[in-house]
Tab-separated table of C-alpha atoms in Angstrom:
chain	number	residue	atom	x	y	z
F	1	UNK	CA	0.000	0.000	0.000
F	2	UNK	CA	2.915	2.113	0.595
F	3	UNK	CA	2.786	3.014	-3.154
F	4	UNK	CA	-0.259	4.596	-3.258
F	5	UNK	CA	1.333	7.485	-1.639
F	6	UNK	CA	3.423	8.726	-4.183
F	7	UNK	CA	1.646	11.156	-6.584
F	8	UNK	CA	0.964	9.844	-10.478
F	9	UNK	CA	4.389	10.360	-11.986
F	10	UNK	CA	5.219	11.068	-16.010
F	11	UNK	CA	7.050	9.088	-18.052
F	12	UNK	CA	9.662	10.486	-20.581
F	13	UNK	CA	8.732	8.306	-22.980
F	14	UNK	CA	6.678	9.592	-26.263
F	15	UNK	CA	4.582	7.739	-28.563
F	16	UNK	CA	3.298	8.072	-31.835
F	17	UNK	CA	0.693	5.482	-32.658
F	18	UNK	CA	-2.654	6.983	-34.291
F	19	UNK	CA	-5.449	6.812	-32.471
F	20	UNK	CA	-8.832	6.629	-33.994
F	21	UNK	CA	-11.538	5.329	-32.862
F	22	UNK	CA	-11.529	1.479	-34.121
F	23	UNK	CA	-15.475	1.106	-34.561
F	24	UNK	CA	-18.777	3.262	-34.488
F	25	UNK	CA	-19.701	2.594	-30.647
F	26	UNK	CA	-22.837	3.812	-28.911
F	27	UNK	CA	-22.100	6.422	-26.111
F	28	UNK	CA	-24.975	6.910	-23.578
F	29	UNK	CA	-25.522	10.526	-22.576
F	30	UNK	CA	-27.375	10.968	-19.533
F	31	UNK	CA	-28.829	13.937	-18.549
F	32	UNK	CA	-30.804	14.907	-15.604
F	33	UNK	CA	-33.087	17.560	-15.833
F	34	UNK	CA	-34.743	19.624	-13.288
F	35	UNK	CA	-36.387	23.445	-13.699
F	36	UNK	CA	-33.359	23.805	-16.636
F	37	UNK	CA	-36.582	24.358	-19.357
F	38	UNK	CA	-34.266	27.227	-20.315
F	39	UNK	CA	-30.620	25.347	-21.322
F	40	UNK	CA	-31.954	21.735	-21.988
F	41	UNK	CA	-32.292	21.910	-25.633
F	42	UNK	CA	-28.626	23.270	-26.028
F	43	UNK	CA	-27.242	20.276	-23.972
F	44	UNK	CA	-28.963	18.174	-25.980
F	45	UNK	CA	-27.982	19.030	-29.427
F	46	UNK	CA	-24.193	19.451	-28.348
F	47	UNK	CA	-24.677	15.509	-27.850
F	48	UNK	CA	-26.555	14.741	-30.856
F	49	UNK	CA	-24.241	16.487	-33.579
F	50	UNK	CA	-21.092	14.491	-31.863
F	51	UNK	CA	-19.356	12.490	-34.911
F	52	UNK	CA	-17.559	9.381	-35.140
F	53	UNK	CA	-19.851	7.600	-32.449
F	54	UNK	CA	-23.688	6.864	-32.534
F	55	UNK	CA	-25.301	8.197	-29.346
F	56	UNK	CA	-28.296	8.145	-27.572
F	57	UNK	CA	-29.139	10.139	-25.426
F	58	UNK	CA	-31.756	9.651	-22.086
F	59	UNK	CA	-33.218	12.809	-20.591
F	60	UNK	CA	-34.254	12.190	-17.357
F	61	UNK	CA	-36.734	15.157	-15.928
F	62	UNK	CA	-37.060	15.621	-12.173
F	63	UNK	CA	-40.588	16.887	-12.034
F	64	UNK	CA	-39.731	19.933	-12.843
F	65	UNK	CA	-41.689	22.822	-12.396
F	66	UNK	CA	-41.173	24.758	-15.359
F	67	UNK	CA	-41.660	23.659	-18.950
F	68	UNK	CA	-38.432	21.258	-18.820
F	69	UNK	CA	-40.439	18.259	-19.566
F	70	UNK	CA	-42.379	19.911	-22.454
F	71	UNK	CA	-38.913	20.435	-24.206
F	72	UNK	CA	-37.571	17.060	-23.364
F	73	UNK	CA	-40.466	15.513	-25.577
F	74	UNK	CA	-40.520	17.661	-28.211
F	75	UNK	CA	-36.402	16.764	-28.485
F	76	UNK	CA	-37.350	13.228	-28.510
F	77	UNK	CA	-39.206	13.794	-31.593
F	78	UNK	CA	-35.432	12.140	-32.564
F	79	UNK	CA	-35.451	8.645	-32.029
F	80	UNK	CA	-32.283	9.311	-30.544
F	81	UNK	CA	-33.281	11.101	-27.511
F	82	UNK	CA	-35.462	9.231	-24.940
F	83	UNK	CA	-37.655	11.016	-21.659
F	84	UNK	CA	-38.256	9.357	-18.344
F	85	UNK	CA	-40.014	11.510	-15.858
F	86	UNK	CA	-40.060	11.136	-12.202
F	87	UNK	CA	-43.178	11.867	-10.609
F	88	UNK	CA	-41.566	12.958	-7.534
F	89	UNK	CA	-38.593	14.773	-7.026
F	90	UNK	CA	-35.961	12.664	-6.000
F	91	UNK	CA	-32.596	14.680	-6.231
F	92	UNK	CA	-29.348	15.277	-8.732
F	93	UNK	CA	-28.547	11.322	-7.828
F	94	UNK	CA	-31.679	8.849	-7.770
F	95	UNK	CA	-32.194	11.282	-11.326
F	96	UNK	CA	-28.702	10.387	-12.972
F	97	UNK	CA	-28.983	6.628	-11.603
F	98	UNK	CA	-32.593	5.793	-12.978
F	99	UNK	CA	-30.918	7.338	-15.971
F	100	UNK	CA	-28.130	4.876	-15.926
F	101	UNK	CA	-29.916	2.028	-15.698
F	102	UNK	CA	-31.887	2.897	-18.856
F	103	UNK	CA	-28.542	3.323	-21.081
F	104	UNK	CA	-27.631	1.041	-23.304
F	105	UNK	CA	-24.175	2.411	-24.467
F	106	UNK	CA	-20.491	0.980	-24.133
F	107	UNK	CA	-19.390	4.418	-22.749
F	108	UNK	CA	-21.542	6.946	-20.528
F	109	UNK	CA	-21.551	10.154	-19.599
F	110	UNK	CA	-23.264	12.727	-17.246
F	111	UNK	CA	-24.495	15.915	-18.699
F	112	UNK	CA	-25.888	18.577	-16.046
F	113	UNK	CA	-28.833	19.895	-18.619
F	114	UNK	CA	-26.998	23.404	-18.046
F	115	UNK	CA	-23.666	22.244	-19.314
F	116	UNK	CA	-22.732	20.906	-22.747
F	117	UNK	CA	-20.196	18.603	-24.793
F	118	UNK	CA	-17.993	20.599	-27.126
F	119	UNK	CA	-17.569	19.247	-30.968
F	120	UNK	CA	-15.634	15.594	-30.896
F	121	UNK	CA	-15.273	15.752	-27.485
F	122	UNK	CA	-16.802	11.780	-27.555
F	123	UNK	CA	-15.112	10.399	-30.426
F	124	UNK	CA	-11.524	11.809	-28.719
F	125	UNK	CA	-12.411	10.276	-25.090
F	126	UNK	CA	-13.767	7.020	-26.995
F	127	UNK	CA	-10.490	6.613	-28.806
F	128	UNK	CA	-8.272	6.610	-26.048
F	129	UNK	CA	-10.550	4.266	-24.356
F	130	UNK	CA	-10.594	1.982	-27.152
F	131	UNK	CA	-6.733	1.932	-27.362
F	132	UNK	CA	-6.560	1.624	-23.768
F	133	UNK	CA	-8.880	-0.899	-22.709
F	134	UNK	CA	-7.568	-0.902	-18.606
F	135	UNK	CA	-8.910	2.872	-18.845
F	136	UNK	CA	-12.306	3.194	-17.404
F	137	UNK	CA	-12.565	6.858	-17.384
F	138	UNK	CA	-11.021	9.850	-19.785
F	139	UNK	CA	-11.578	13.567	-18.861
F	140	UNK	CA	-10.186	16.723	-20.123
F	141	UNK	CA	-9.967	20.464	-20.356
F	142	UNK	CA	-13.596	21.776	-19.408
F	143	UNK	CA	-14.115	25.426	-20.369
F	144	UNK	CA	-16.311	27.782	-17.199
F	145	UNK	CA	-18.359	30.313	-18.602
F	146	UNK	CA	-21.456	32.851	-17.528
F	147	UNK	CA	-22.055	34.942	-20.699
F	148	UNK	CA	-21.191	33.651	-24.212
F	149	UNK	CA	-19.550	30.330	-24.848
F	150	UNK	CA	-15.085	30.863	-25.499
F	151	UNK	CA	-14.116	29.626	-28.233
F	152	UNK	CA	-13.437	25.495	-27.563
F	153	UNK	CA	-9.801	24.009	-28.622
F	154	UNK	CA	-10.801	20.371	-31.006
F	155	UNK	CA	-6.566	19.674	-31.233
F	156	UNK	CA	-4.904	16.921	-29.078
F	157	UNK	CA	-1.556	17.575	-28.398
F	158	UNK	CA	-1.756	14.314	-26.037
F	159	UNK	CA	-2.726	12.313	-23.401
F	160	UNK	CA	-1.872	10.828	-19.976
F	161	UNK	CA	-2.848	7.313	-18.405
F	162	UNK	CA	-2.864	6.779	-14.685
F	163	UNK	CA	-2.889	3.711	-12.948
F	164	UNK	CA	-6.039	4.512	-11.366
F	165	UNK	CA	-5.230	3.278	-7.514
F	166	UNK	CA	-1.936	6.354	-8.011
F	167	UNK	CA	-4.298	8.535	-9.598
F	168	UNK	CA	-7.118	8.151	-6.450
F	169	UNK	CA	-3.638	8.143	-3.718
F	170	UNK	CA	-3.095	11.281	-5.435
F	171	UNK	CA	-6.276	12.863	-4.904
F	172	UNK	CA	-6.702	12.024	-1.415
F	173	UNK	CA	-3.055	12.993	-0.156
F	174	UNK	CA	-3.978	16.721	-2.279
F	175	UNK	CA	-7.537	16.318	-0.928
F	176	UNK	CA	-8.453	18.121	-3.893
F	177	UNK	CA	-11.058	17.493	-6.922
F	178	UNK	CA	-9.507	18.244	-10.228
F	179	UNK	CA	-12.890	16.757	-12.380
F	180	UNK	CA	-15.919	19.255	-12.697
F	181	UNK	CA	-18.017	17.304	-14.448
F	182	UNK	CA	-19.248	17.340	-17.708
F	183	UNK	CA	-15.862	16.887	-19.317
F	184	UNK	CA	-15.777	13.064	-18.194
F	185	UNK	CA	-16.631	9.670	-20.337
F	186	UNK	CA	-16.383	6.399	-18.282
F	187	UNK	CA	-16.769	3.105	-19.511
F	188	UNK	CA	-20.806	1.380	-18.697
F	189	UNK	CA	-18.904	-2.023	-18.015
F	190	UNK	CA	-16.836	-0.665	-14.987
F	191	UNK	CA	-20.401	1.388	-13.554
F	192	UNK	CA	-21.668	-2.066	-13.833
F	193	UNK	CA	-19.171	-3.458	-11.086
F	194	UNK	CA	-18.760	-0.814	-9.100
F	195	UNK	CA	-22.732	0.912	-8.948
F	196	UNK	CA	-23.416	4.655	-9.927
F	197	UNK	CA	-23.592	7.437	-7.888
F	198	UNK	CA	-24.056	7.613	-3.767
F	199	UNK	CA	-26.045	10.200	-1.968
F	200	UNK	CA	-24.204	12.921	-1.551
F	201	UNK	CA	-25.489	16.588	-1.551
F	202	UNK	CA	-22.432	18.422	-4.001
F	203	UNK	CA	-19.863	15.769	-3.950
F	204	UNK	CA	-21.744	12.740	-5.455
F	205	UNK	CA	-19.451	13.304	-9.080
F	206	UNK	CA	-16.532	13.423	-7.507
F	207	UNK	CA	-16.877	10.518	-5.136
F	208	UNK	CA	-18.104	8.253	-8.444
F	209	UNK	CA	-14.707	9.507	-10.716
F	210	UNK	CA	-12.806	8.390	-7.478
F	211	UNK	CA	-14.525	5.122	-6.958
F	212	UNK	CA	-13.780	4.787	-10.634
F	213	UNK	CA	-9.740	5.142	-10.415
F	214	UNK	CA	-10.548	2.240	-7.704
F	215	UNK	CA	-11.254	-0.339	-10.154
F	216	UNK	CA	-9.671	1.143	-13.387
F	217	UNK	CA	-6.973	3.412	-14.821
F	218	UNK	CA	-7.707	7.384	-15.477
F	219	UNK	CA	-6.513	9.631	-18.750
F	220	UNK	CA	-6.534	12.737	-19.417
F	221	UNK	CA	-6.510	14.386	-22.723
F	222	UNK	CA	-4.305	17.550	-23.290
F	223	UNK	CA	-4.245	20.704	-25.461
F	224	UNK	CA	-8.499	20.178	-26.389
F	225	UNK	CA	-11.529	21.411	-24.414
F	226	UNK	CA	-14.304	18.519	-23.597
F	227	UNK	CA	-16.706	20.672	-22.349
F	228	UNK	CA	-18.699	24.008	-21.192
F	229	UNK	CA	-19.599	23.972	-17.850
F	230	UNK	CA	-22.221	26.633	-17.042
F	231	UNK	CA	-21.711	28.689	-13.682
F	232	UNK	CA	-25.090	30.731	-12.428
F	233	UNK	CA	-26.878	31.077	-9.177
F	234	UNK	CA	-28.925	28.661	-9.301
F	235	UNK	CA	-26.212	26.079	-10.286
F	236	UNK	CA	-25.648	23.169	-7.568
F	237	UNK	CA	-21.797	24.389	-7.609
F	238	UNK	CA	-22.537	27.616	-6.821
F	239	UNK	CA	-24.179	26.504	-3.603
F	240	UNK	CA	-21.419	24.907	-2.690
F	241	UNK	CA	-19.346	28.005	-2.251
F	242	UNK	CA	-18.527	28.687	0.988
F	243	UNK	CA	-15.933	26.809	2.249
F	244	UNK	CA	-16.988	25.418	5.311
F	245	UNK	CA	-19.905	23.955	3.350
F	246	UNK	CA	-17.512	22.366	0.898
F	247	UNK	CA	-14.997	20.453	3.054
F	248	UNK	CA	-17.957	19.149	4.951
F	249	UNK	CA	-18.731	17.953	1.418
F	250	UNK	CA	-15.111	16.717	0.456
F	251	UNK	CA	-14.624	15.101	4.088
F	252	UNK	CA	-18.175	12.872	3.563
F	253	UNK	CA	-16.930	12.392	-0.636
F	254	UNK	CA	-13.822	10.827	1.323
F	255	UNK	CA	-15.745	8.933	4.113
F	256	UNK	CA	-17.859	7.405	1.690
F	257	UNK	CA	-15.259	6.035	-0.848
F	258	UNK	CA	-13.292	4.634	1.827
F	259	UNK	CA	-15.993	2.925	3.529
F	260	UNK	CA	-16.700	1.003	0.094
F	261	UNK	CA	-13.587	0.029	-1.347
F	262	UNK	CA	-11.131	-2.856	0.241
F	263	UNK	CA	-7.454	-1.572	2.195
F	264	UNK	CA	-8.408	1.802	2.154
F	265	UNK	CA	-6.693	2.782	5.563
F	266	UNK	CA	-3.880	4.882	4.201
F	267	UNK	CA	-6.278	6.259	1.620
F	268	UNK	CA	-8.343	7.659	4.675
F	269	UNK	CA	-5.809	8.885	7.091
F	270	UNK	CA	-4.034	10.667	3.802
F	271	UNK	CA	-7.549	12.310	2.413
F	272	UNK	CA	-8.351	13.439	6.695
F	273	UNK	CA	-4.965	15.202	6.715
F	274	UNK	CA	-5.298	16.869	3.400
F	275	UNK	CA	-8.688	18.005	4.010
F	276	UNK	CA	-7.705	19.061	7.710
F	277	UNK	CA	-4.841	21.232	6.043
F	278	UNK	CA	-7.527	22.535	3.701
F	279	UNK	CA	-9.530	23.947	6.263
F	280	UNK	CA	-6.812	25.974	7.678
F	281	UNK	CA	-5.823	27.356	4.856
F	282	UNK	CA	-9.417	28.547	4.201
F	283	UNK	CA	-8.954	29.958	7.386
F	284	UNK	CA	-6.170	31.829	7.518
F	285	UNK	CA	-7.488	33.752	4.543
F	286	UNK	CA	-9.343	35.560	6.229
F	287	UNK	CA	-6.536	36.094	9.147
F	288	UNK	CA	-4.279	37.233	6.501
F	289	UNK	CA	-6.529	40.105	6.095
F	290	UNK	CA	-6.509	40.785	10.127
F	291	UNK	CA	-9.924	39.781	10.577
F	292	UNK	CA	-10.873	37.162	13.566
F	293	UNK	CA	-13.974	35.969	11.956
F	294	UNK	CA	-16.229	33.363	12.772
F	295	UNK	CA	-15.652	31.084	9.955
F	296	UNK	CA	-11.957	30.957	10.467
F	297	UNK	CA	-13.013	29.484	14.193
F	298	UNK	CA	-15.842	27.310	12.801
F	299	UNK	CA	-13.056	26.120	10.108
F	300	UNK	CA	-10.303	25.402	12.811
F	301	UNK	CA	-12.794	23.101	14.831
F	302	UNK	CA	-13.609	21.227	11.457
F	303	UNK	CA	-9.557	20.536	10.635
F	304	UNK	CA	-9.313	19.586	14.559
F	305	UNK	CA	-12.236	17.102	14.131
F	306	UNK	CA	-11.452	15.637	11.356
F	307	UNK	CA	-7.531	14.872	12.032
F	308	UNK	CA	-6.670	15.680	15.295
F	309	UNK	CA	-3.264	16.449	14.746
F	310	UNK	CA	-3.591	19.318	12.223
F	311	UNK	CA	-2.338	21.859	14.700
F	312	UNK	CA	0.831	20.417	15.358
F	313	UNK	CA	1.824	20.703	11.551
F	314	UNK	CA	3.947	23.577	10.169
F	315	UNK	CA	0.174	24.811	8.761
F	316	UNK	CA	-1.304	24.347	11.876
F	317	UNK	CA	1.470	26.973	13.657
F	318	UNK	CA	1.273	29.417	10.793
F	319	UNK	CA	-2.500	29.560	11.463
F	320	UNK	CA	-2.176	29.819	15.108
F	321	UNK	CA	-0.273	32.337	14.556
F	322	UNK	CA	-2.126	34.539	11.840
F	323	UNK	CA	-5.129	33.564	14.395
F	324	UNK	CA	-3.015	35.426	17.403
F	325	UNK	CA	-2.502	38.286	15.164
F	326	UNK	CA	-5.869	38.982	13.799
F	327	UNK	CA	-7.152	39.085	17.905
F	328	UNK	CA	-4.550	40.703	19.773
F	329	UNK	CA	-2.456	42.643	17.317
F	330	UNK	CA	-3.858	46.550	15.557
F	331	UNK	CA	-5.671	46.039	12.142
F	332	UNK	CA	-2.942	47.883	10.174
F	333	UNK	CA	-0.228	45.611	11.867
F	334	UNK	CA	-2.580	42.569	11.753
F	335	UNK	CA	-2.965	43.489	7.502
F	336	UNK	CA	0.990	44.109	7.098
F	337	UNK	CA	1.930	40.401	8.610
F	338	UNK	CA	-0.525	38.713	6.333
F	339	UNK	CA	0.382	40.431	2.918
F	340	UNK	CA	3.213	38.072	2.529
F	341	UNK	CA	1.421	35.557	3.275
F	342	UNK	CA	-1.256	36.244	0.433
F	343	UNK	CA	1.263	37.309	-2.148
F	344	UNK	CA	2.715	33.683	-1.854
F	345	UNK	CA	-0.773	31.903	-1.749
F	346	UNK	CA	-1.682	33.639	-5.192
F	347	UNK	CA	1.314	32.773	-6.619
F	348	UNK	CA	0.787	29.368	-5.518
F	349	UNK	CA	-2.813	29.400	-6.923
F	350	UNK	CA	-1.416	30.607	-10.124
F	351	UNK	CA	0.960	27.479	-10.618
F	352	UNK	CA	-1.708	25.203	-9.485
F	353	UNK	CA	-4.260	26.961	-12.019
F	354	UNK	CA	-1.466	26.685	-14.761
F	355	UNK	CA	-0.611	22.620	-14.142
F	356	UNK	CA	-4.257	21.536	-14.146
F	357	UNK	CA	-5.014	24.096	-17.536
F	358	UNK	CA	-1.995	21.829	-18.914
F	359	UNK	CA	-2.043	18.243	-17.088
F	360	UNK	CA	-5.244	17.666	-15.499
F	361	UNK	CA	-3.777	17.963	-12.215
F	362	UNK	CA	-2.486	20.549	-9.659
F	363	UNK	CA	1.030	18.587	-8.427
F	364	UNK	CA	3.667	18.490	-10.523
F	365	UNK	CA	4.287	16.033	-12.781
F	366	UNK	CA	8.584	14.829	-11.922
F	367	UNK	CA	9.765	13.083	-14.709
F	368	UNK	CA	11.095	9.626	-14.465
F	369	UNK	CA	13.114	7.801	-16.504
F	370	UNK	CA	12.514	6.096	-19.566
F	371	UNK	CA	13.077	2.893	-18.802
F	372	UNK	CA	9.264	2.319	-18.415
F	373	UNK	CA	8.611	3.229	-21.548
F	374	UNK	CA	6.273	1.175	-23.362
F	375	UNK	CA	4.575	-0.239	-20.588
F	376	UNK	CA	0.901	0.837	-20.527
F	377	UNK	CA	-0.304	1.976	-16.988
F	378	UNK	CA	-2.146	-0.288	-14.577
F	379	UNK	CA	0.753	-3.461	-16.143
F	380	UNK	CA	3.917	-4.492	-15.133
F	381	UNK	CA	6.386	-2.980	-12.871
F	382	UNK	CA	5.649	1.031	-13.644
F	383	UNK	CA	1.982	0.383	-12.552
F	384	UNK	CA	2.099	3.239	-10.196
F	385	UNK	CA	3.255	6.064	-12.965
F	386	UNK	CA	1.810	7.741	-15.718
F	387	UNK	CA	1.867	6.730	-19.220
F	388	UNK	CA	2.210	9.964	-21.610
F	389	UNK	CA	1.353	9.280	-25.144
F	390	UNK	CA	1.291	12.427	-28.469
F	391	UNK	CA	-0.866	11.440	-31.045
F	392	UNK	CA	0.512	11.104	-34.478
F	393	UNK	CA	-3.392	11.878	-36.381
F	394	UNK	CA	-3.339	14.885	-34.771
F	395	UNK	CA	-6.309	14.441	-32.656
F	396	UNK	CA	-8.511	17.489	-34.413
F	397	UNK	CA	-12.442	17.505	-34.336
């Protein structure tokens, strides 16, 4: 197990086999709909007009109050699109799952009825699937937006394959979610094993992509955007905000993966640190700025209960002391002691920004040696690193 602790590593090894997609394969798009009357439509034509794979997709309505359901059955006017309706409202999860159930595709994917697939962003993920068979999930670039779609980037430059159990250690010692949702393509035989998704209020994708990298490797494509993911008030990742509402989130996301899957000790002590240190960083954003609130305090007890020992870290005495400051020390004073402080955490949230734009992922990537080259990830004796592969067909739309 001691293995899982070291973060997905690359290889400096470079491949040029083409990859297109070997056969026209059905890819299941799920989307659950509820009071989204407004944006369905648009998620549902980026799916349809994806080329090189056949696709169905299942529109799932939540008894929505609005018109939602209206539009969902004048879309499946196309024998491609098919409408279940719940006659209660049962939530983001019972919605996608009843939706799962109904698909009948070798790949799936969940599509929030705000959000929507960019051009070839299926036939891409399917191909590196399909020339990758341990991979059981492929996500990418996804592009936020409010007003007016960016531009989306079709090119691959490349693509990186995890062994999944390195990929998941890596996530839980970061304690981080690098996935946001739309942008993902997982294989229907591994949700077969392994269930879909568990109740969780804003953390039920990111528990599933975990659970995922659990039973099968993870790759990323590079250099191409997979998908727009729509940000407004109303959005379930808006709620999910503030801080102390999202590490509750990211501590159960943790909990709950850990209680299902086998060995998963070091996996749970590693994910309770990270998320610990999380918390007081939160915090001490706020001290920076010589202010005592009360959700730096409310934050502190969260890192203390859920790993004891955050206090005691080099984070923990940096926090204790920014906390000191903010109470006992003059604002101005207080302000001066933090800007340090915040100059270096932007910085750092510039880097991380710029590695996940790039690599999927906010640690670096160190670069080993290339005497694993060839081995795909999840075989052999380089399990634990990262396969990284350039495409020789150029990977364009």
């Amino acid at each position: 197990m001691s293995g899982y602790q070291s973060a997905p590593r690359e290889l400096a090894a470079e491949f040029r086999a083409p990859l297109p997609t070997r056969e026209l394969v059905l890819v299941s798009v799920v989307i659950p709909c509820f009071d989204y009357e407004q944006y369905l439509a648009h998620a549902v034509r980026s799916a349809l007009t994806q080329h090189g794979v056949d696709v169905e997709v299942i529109v799932v309505d939540d008894a929505s109050r609005d018109g939602s359901l209206d539009v969902a059955r004048r879309l499946a006017a196309d024998p491609r699109v098919r409408v279940l309706a719940n006659e209660l409202n049962v939530g983001p999860v019972a919605t996608f799952n009843r939706g799962l159930a109904a698909a009948r595709g070798e790949f799936v994917v969940r599509l929030d009825a705000d959000d929507l697939l960019t051009p070839g962003a299926l036939r891409r993920a399917v191909a590196v699937m399909q020339h990758h068979p341990s991979v059981g999930l492929v996500y990418g670039h996804p592009l936020h937006f409010r007003h007016g779609r960016p531009p989306a980037r079709s090119r691959v430059t490349g693509w990186t394959v995890w062994q999944g159990r390195a990929w998941l250690a890596a996530r839980c010692a970061a304690g981080d979610n690098v996935i946001t949702s739309p942008e993902v393509v997982v294989r229907h035989s591994v949700l077969e094993r392994i269930g879909g998704q568990r109740e969780l209020a804003h953390t039920h994708d990111m528990e599933l992509w975990l659970r995922i990298a659990a039973h099968a490797d993870v790759a990323y494509l590079e250099g191409c955007d997979q998908a727009w993911h729509r940000e407004h008030d109303a959005s379930l990742s808006m709620q999910a905000q503030d801080p102390r509402v999202f590490l509750r989130e990211l501590r159960a996301a943790f909990e709950t993966l850990c209680d299902g899957i086998a060995d998963a000790d070091e996996l749970r002590g590693s994910a309770q640190r990270a998320v610990a240190l999380g918390a007081l960083r939160q915090a001490r954003r706020d001290l920076d700025r010589g202010q005592a609130t009360e959700a730096a305090e409310e934050l502190r007890h969260l890192a203390v209960d859920i790993w004891p020992p955050v206090l005691a870290t080099p984070e923990g005495r940096r926090f204790e002391a920014a906390r000191r400051r903010a109470s006992t020390w003059p604002h101005t004073a207080a302000l001066a002691a933090g800007a340090l402080p915040r100059l270096r955490r932007r910085r750092e949230a510039d880097a991380r920004w710029r590695r996940w734009h790039s690599t999927g992922v906010y640690e670096p990537l160190s670069a080993a040696g290339p005497e694993g080259a060839g081995h795909p990830a999840g075989h052999g004796a380089h399990a634990a690193r990262a396969v990284k592969t350039r495409p020789a067909f150029g990977g364009a739309a």
